[in-house]
Structure formats: structure tokens, C-alpha cells
């Protein structure tokens, strides 16, 4: 047997060039561990969770301005984030402390690792991908806070990065009102995230 035939063919890992080769209007993809993956189409429940979370965290999305409007963050939705050459994600929400990123860059993709990411789960594939694969990837790239908003189970899981990876610090359901890091200055009414109107 020749040496050439005995060698295992190399798998080509996807990178930004592969992502940019997709027409912009069809570019709903991520690159996870070098694999080009199309994100699930956002269901109405997914869109609800994403917009409600953004709205609840609005007091932080500004310059620092006192205890009831704490500020100090940029809260971005569906931004393309390049954590490494073969790791390009589109988290549902990403938060950057303004002390680390004073202005929002013009360049695409964003290459500043977020301080906080929230993925909205609205299907079984997303539960596996966000809860296992992305959990590992975000931990490897130093994202300090990772939230999973599960619209099917109506549960918010709050994870904190430690030397052992992410540890679950809170899990709360629809009927609860919680304070969760890194946004503990404002109470989160979870029922609002899952579709109830604010009081």
C-alpha cells in the first residue's frame, strides 16, 4: 500500500472566507469548531425572547448613570463574532462592558470577546448546540457570563465562568423575579421574558 493512499484526507475547516462566500441575504450561518452551520430560522417564540431580553436589559445599554439606570454596557443583537479563525458565532444577544470597548467598532466581524452572551433556545437542536457545544466554545474564549433562555421550558439558566469552566449559579422559571450577574442591579421579571406584559 502506498503512503499516499494510507493517509487520511484532511478535513478543510471553514473560516471567514467561507462565510463571506454565502450571499449576504442568505448568510444566517455560524462556524462552530470549523463546521459551517446554518442557524435555525427564528420562530416567533425565539424572536419574543430575544426582544424581551433586550428590552429588560435596556437600563444597562447606556453610559453609567446611577443605581436605577446603571449603564456601562453595549447590548448587541445577532452580531457576528469571530472568536478564532474557525469559531465564528452569531449569539442572540451579546454584552460588552464599555470600559473594555468604549465604542462599537465598524469592522465586520466583531473580534472583541463579549463579557456576557445570551442564547435563546426555541428548539431541540438549539438546546444541544447552545447548551453543550457553544457552552464549551464560549468558556474556551473567556466569556465570563453565559445565559440560556429556554423558551420551551420557560427557564433562564445563568452560568458563570470559573477555572473549571461554566458553573450554574441560578436557574429560574416563569413565575420568578431574580437578580442575576452581571446585571444584578435590575430585577428581572421572568414572566415578561416568556410573554406576559410588563406591569
PDB file of C-alpha atoms in Angstrom:
ATOM      1  CA  UNK A   1       0.000   0.000   0.000  1.00  0.00           C
ATOM      2  CA  UNK A   2       1.419   3.385  -0.930  1.00  0.00           C
ATOM      3  CA  UNK A   3       1.998   6.058   1.701  1.00  0.00           C
ATOM      4  CA  UNK A   4      -0.351   8.463  -0.107  1.00  0.00           C
ATOM      5  CA  UNK A   5      -3.292   6.056  -0.104  1.00  0.00           C
ATOM      6  CA  UNK A   6      -2.753   5.198   3.555  1.00  0.00           C
ATOM      7  CA  UNK A   7      -3.044   8.820   4.668  1.00  0.00           C
ATOM      8  CA  UNK A   8      -6.372  10.073   5.959  1.00  0.00           C
ATOM      9  CA  UNK A   9      -7.591  13.021   3.867  1.00  0.00           C
ATOM     10  CA  UNK A  10      -7.508  16.309   5.748  1.00  0.00           C
ATOM     11  CA  UNK A  11     -10.838  17.885   6.567  1.00  0.00           C
ATOM     12  CA  UNK A  12     -10.970  21.531   5.494  1.00  0.00           C
ATOM     13  CA  UNK A  13     -12.050  23.702   8.386  1.00  0.00           C
ATOM     14  CA  UNK A  14     -14.348  26.587   7.489  1.00  0.00           C
ATOM     15  CA  UNK A  15     -13.277  30.166   8.149  1.00  0.00           C
ATOM     16  CA  UNK A  16     -14.478  33.715   7.494  1.00  0.00           C
ATOM     17  CA  UNK A  17     -13.863  33.371   3.738  1.00  0.00           C
ATOM     18  CA  UNK A  18     -16.384  30.509   3.584  1.00  0.00           C
ATOM     19  CA  UNK A  19     -18.925  32.585   5.476  1.00  0.00           C
ATOM     20  CA  UNK A  20     -18.436  35.595   3.195  1.00  0.00           C
ATOM     21  CA  UNK A  21     -18.881  33.371   0.112  1.00  0.00           C
ATOM     22  CA  UNK A  22     -22.556  32.959   1.077  1.00  0.00           C
ATOM     23  CA  UNK A  23     -24.761  35.741  -0.381  1.00  0.00           C
ATOM     24  CA  UNK A  24     -25.454  38.293   2.361  1.00  0.00           C
ATOM     25  CA  UNK A  25     -29.232  37.831   2.216  1.00  0.00           C
ATOM     26  CA  UNK A  26     -28.746  34.080   2.865  1.00  0.00           C
ATOM     27  CA  UNK A  27     -25.953  34.405   5.447  1.00  0.00           C
ATOM     28  CA  UNK A  28     -27.616  33.003   8.575  1.00  0.00           C
ATOM     29  CA  UNK A  29     -24.685  30.794   9.471  1.00  0.00           C
ATOM     30  CA  UNK A  30     -22.094  30.219  12.137  1.00  0.00           C
ATOM     31  CA  UNK A  31     -18.780  28.378  12.122  1.00  0.00           C
ATOM     32  CA  UNK A  32     -18.558  26.048  15.108  1.00  0.00           C
ATOM     33  CA  UNK A  33     -15.353  24.046  15.534  1.00  0.00           C
ATOM     34  CA  UNK A  34     -14.597  24.630  11.851  1.00  0.00           C
ATOM     35  CA  UNK A  35     -18.015  23.447  10.619  1.00  0.00           C
ATOM     36  CA  UNK A  36     -20.231  25.837   8.684  1.00  0.00           C
ATOM     37  CA  UNK A  37     -23.655  25.513  10.326  1.00  0.00           C
ATOM     38  CA  UNK A  38     -26.892  27.220   9.313  1.00  0.00           C
ATOM     39  CA  UNK A  39     -28.712  28.657  12.298  1.00  0.00           C
ATOM     40  CA  UNK A  40     -32.299  27.544  12.803  1.00  0.00           C
ATOM     41  CA  UNK A  41     -34.818  30.005  11.444  1.00  0.00           C
ATOM     42  CA  UNK A  42     -36.047  32.146  14.320  1.00  0.00           C
ATOM     43  CA  UNK A  43     -39.542  31.151  15.432  1.00  0.00           C
ATOM     44  CA  UNK A  44     -41.950  33.744  16.870  1.00  0.00           C
ATOM     45  CA  UNK A  45     -41.138  32.442  20.391  1.00  0.00           C
ATOM     46  CA  UNK A  46     -37.428  32.892  19.720  1.00  0.00           C
ATOM     47  CA  UNK A  47     -37.991  36.440  18.495  1.00  0.00           C
ATOM     48  CA  UNK A  48     -40.112  37.193  21.549  1.00  0.00           C
ATOM     49  CA  UNK A  49     -37.421  36.007  23.951  1.00  0.00           C
ATOM     50  CA  UNK A  50     -34.694  37.927  22.170  1.00  0.00           C
ATOM     51  CA  UNK A  51     -36.627  41.213  22.002  1.00  0.00           C
ATOM     52  CA  UNK A  52     -37.925  40.947  25.585  1.00  0.00           C
ATOM     53  CA  UNK A  53     -34.446  40.229  26.979  1.00  0.00           C
ATOM     54  CA  UNK A  54     -33.053  43.221  25.094  1.00  0.00           C
ATOM     55  CA  UNK A  55     -35.835  45.399  26.479  1.00  0.00           C
ATOM     56  CA  UNK A  56     -35.412  44.211  30.085  1.00  0.00           C
ATOM     57  CA  UNK A  57     -31.678  44.970  29.920  1.00  0.00           C
ATOM     58  CA  UNK A  58     -32.179  48.408  28.341  1.00  0.00           C
ATOM     59  CA  UNK A  59     -31.153  50.260  31.565  1.00  0.00           C
ATOM     60  CA  UNK A  60     -27.630  48.882  31.086  1.00  0.00           C
ATOM     61  CA  UNK A  61     -27.310  49.801  27.401  1.00  0.00           C
ATOM     62  CA  UNK A  62     -26.029  53.342  28.011  1.00  0.00           C
ATOM     63  CA  UNK A  63     -23.321  55.278  29.788  1.00  0.00           C
ATOM     64  CA  UNK A  64     -23.245  54.687  33.569  1.00  0.00           C
ATOM     65  CA  UNK A  65     -25.966  56.835  35.137  1.00  0.00           C
ATOM     66  CA  UNK A  66     -26.852  55.959  38.725  1.00  0.00           C
ATOM     67  CA  UNK A  67     -28.366  52.966  40.577  1.00  0.00           C
ATOM     68  CA  UNK A  68     -31.694  52.723  38.733  1.00  0.00           C
ATOM     69  CA  UNK A  69     -30.129  53.268  35.286  1.00  0.00           C
ATOM     70  CA  UNK A  70     -26.755  51.633  35.846  1.00  0.00           C
ATOM     71  CA  UNK A  71     -25.496  51.663  32.247  1.00  0.00           C
ATOM     72  CA  UNK A  72     -21.945  50.807  31.329  1.00  0.00           C
ATOM     73  CA  UNK A  73     -22.719  48.280  28.573  1.00  0.00           C
ATOM     74  CA  UNK A  74     -23.287  47.829  24.864  1.00  0.00           C
ATOM     75  CA  UNK A  75     -26.085  45.265  24.321  1.00  0.00           C
ATOM     76  CA  UNK A  76     -25.970  43.935  20.750  1.00  0.00           C
ATOM     77  CA  UNK A  77     -28.338  41.529  18.980  1.00  0.00           C
ATOM     78  CA  UNK A  78     -27.364  38.915  16.367  1.00  0.00           C
ATOM     79  CA  UNK A  79     -23.858  40.325  15.882  1.00  0.00           C
ATOM     80  CA  UNK A  80     -21.299  38.216  14.004  1.00  0.00           C
ATOM     81  CA  UNK A  81     -18.482  37.435  16.401  1.00  0.00           C
ATOM     82  CA  UNK A  82     -15.121  35.935  15.402  1.00  0.00           C
ATOM     83  CA  UNK A  83     -13.595  34.341  18.489  1.00  0.00           C
ATOM     84  CA  UNK A  84     -10.956  32.415  16.490  1.00  0.00           C
ATOM     85  CA  UNK A  85     -10.237  31.575  12.855  1.00  0.00           C
ATOM     86  CA  UNK A  86     -12.576  28.540  12.938  1.00  0.00           C
ATOM     87  CA  UNK A  87     -15.036  29.847  15.571  1.00  0.00           C
ATOM     88  CA  UNK A  88     -17.472  32.468  14.237  1.00  0.00           C
ATOM     89  CA  UNK A  89     -20.721  32.752  16.149  1.00  0.00           C
ATOM     90  CA  UNK A  90     -23.915  34.804  15.940  1.00  0.00           C
ATOM     91  CA  UNK A  91     -25.129  34.913  19.548  1.00  0.00           C
ATOM     92  CA  UNK A  92     -28.693  36.111  20.030  1.00  0.00           C
ATOM     93  CA  UNK A  93     -27.502  38.815  22.439  1.00  0.00           C
ATOM     94  CA  UNK A  94     -24.012  39.891  23.415  1.00  0.00           C
ATOM     95  CA  UNK A  95     -22.943  42.435  26.012  1.00  0.00           C
ATOM     96  CA  UNK A  96     -19.655  44.299  26.181  1.00  0.00           C
ATOM     97  CA  UNK A  97     -18.581  46.486  29.084  1.00  0.00           C
ATOM     98  CA  UNK A  98     -17.877  49.986  27.782  1.00  0.00           C
ATOM     99  CA  UNK A  99     -14.697  50.168  29.853  1.00  0.00           C
ATOM    100  CA  UNK A 100     -13.312  47.396  27.585  1.00  0.00           C
ATOM    101  CA  UNK A 101     -14.957  48.567  24.347  1.00  0.00           C
ATOM    102  CA  UNK A 102     -15.618  52.345  24.522  1.00  0.00           C
ATOM    103  CA  UNK A 103     -17.266  52.477  21.069  1.00  0.00           C
ATOM    104  CA  UNK A 104     -18.931  49.917  18.814  1.00  0.00           C
ATOM    105  CA  UNK A 105     -16.477  49.032  16.014  1.00  0.00           C
ATOM    106  CA  UNK A 106     -17.435  49.480  12.366  1.00  0.00           C
ATOM    107  CA  UNK A 107     -15.451  46.425  11.251  1.00  0.00           C
ATOM    108  CA  UNK A 108     -17.082  43.081  10.434  1.00  0.00           C
ATOM    109  CA  UNK A 109     -16.965  40.694  12.177  1.00  0.00           C
ATOM    110  CA  UNK A 110     -16.622  41.814  15.776  1.00  0.00           C
ATOM    111  CA  UNK A 111     -13.420  40.453  17.285  1.00  0.00           C
ATOM    112  CA  UNK A 112     -13.837  41.606  20.899  1.00  0.00           C
ATOM    113  CA  UNK A 113     -14.926  38.671  23.105  1.00  0.00           C
ATOM    114  CA  UNK A 114     -18.122  39.688  24.940  1.00  0.00           C
ATOM    115  CA  UNK A 115     -18.384  39.855  28.710  1.00  0.00           C
ATOM    116  CA  UNK A 116     -21.876  38.330  28.507  1.00  0.00           C
ATOM    117  CA  UNK A 117     -23.776  36.234  25.973  1.00  0.00           C
ATOM    118  CA  UNK A 118     -27.395  35.099  25.984  1.00  0.00           C
ATOM    119  CA  UNK A 119     -28.639  32.408  23.634  1.00  0.00           C
ATOM    120  CA  UNK A 120     -32.388  31.978  23.201  1.00  0.00           C
ATOM    121  CA  UNK A 121     -33.401  28.322  22.888  1.00  0.00           C
ATOM    122  CA  UNK A 122     -36.559  27.551  20.942  1.00  0.00           C
ATOM    123  CA  UNK A 123     -35.892  24.040  19.597  1.00  0.00           C
ATOM    124  CA  UNK A 124     -34.179  20.754  20.406  1.00  0.00           C
ATOM    125  CA  UNK A 125     -31.231  21.351  18.036  1.00  0.00           C
ATOM    126  CA  UNK A 126     -30.581  24.726  19.665  1.00  0.00           C
ATOM    127  CA  UNK A 127     -30.767  23.153  23.131  1.00  0.00           C
ATOM    128  CA  UNK A 128     -27.960  20.748  22.241  1.00  0.00           C
ATOM    129  CA  UNK A 129     -25.867  23.264  20.302  1.00  0.00           C
ATOM    130  CA  UNK A 130     -26.232  26.176  22.733  1.00  0.00           C
ATOM    131  CA  UNK A 131     -26.242  24.100  25.903  1.00  0.00           C
ATOM    132  CA  UNK A 132     -23.259  21.896  25.051  1.00  0.00           C
ATOM    133  CA  UNK A 133     -21.156  22.972  22.067  1.00  0.00           C
ATOM    134  CA  UNK A 134     -21.404  26.748  22.415  1.00  0.00           C
ATOM    135  CA  UNK A 135     -21.113  26.471  26.177  1.00  0.00           C
ATOM    136  CA  UNK A 136     -17.693  24.880  25.670  1.00  0.00           C
ATOM    137  CA  UNK A 137     -16.638  27.340  22.950  1.00  0.00           C
ATOM    138  CA  UNK A 138     -17.624  30.434  24.925  1.00  0.00           C
ATOM    139  CA  UNK A 139     -15.826  29.107  28.011  1.00  0.00           C
ATOM    140  CA  UNK A 140     -12.668  28.436  25.986  1.00  0.00           C
ATOM    141  CA  UNK A 141     -12.697  32.057  24.792  1.00  0.00           C
ATOM    142  CA  UNK A 142     -13.236  33.648  28.183  1.00  0.00           C
ATOM    143  CA  UNK A 143     -16.861  34.846  28.007  1.00  0.00           C
ATOM    144  CA  UNK A 144     -17.441  35.482  31.730  1.00  0.00           C
ATOM    145  CA  UNK A 145     -21.240  35.254  31.815  1.00  0.00           C
ATOM    146  CA  UNK A 146     -23.435  32.954  29.715  1.00  0.00           C
ATOM    147  CA  UNK A 147     -27.232  32.870  29.928  1.00  0.00           C
ATOM    148  CA  UNK A 148     -29.567  30.344  28.304  1.00  0.00           C
ATOM    149  CA  UNK A 149     -33.161  31.496  27.869  1.00  0.00           C
ATOM    150  CA  UNK A 150     -35.151  28.336  27.130  1.00  0.00           C
ATOM    151  CA  UNK A 151     -38.482  29.387  25.637  1.00  0.00           C
ATOM    152  CA  UNK A 152     -39.889  25.834  25.591  1.00  0.00           C
ATOM    153  CA  UNK A 153     -39.114  25.005  29.225  1.00  0.00           C
ATOM    154  CA  UNK A 154     -39.650  28.661  30.289  1.00  0.00           C
ATOM    155  CA  UNK A 155     -36.418  28.649  32.272  1.00  0.00           C
ATOM    156  CA  UNK A 156     -33.480  31.046  32.455  1.00  0.00           C
ATOM    157  CA  UNK A 157     -30.130  29.432  33.305  1.00  0.00           C
ATOM    158  CA  UNK A 158     -27.339  31.741  34.476  1.00  0.00           C
ATOM    159  CA  UNK A 159     -23.774  30.452  34.120  1.00  0.00           C
ATOM    160  CA  UNK A 160     -20.541  31.953  35.440  1.00  0.00           C
ATOM    161  CA  UNK A 161     -17.077  31.150  34.079  1.00  0.00           C
ATOM    162  CA  UNK A 162     -14.651  29.722  36.634  1.00  0.00           C
ATOM    163  CA  UNK A 163     -11.344  27.883  36.430  1.00  0.00           C
ATOM    164  CA  UNK A 164     -13.369  24.683  35.938  1.00  0.00           C
ATOM    165  CA  UNK A 165     -15.469  26.086  33.108  1.00  0.00           C
ATOM    166  CA  UNK A 166     -19.029  27.321  33.485  1.00  0.00           C
ATOM    167  CA  UNK A 167     -20.888  26.654  36.695  1.00  0.00           C
ATOM    168  CA  UNK A 168     -24.622  27.149  37.049  1.00  0.00           C
ATOM    169  CA  UNK A 169     -25.289  29.897  39.580  1.00  0.00           C
ATOM    170  CA  UNK A 170     -29.033  30.308  39.010  1.00  0.00           C
ATOM    171  CA  UNK A 171     -31.928  28.592  37.294  1.00  0.00           C
ATOM    172  CA  UNK A 172     -35.288  30.300  37.491  1.00  0.00           C
ATOM    173  CA  UNK A 173     -38.724  29.740  35.979  1.00  0.00           C
ATOM    174  CA  UNK A 174     -41.547  31.867  34.636  1.00  0.00           C
ATOM    175  CA  UNK A 175     -43.078  32.857  37.976  1.00  0.00           C
ATOM    176  CA  UNK A 176     -39.814  34.133  39.499  1.00  0.00           C
ATOM    177  CA  UNK A 177     -38.253  37.586  39.711  1.00  0.00           C
ATOM    178  CA  UNK A 178     -34.488  37.455  40.100  1.00  0.00           C
ATOM    179  CA  UNK A 179     -31.299  39.493  40.231  1.00  0.00           C
ATOM    180  CA  UNK A 180     -28.613  37.865  38.063  1.00  0.00           C
ATOM    181  CA  UNK A 181     -24.992  38.785  37.432  1.00  0.00           C
ATOM    182  CA  UNK A 182     -23.708  40.706  35.602  1.00  0.00           C
ATOM    183  CA  UNK A 183     -26.992  42.682  35.592  1.00  0.00           C
ATOM    184  CA  UNK A 184     -27.965  42.214  39.236  1.00  0.00           C
ATOM    185  CA  UNK A 185     -28.713  45.925  39.717  1.00  0.00           C
ATOM    186  CA  UNK A 186     -32.100  45.432  37.995  1.00  0.00           C
ATOM    187  CA  UNK A 187     -34.740  42.844  38.875  1.00  0.00           C
ATOM    188  CA  UNK A 188     -35.624  40.511  36.013  1.00  0.00           C
ATOM    189  CA  UNK A 189     -39.326  39.626  35.834  1.00  0.00           C
ATOM    190  CA  UNK A 190     -39.071  36.287  34.044  1.00  0.00           C
ATOM    191  CA  UNK A 191     -42.752  36.159  33.133  1.00  0.00           C
ATOM    192  CA  UNK A 192     -42.137  39.174  30.875  1.00  0.00           C
ATOM    193  CA  UNK A 193     -39.361  37.305  29.054  1.00  0.00           C
ATOM    194  CA  UNK A 194     -41.779  34.457  28.317  1.00  0.00           C
ATOM    195  CA  UNK A 195     -44.602  36.635  27.011  1.00  0.00           C
ATOM    196  CA  UNK A 196     -46.509  38.360  29.810  1.00  0.00           C
ATOM    197  CA  UNK A 197     -46.917  42.108  29.551  1.00  0.00           C
ATOM    198  CA  UNK A 198     -44.984  44.267  31.987  1.00  0.00           C
ATOM    199  CA  UNK A 199     -46.987  45.598  34.914  1.00  0.00           C
TER     200      UNK A 199
END
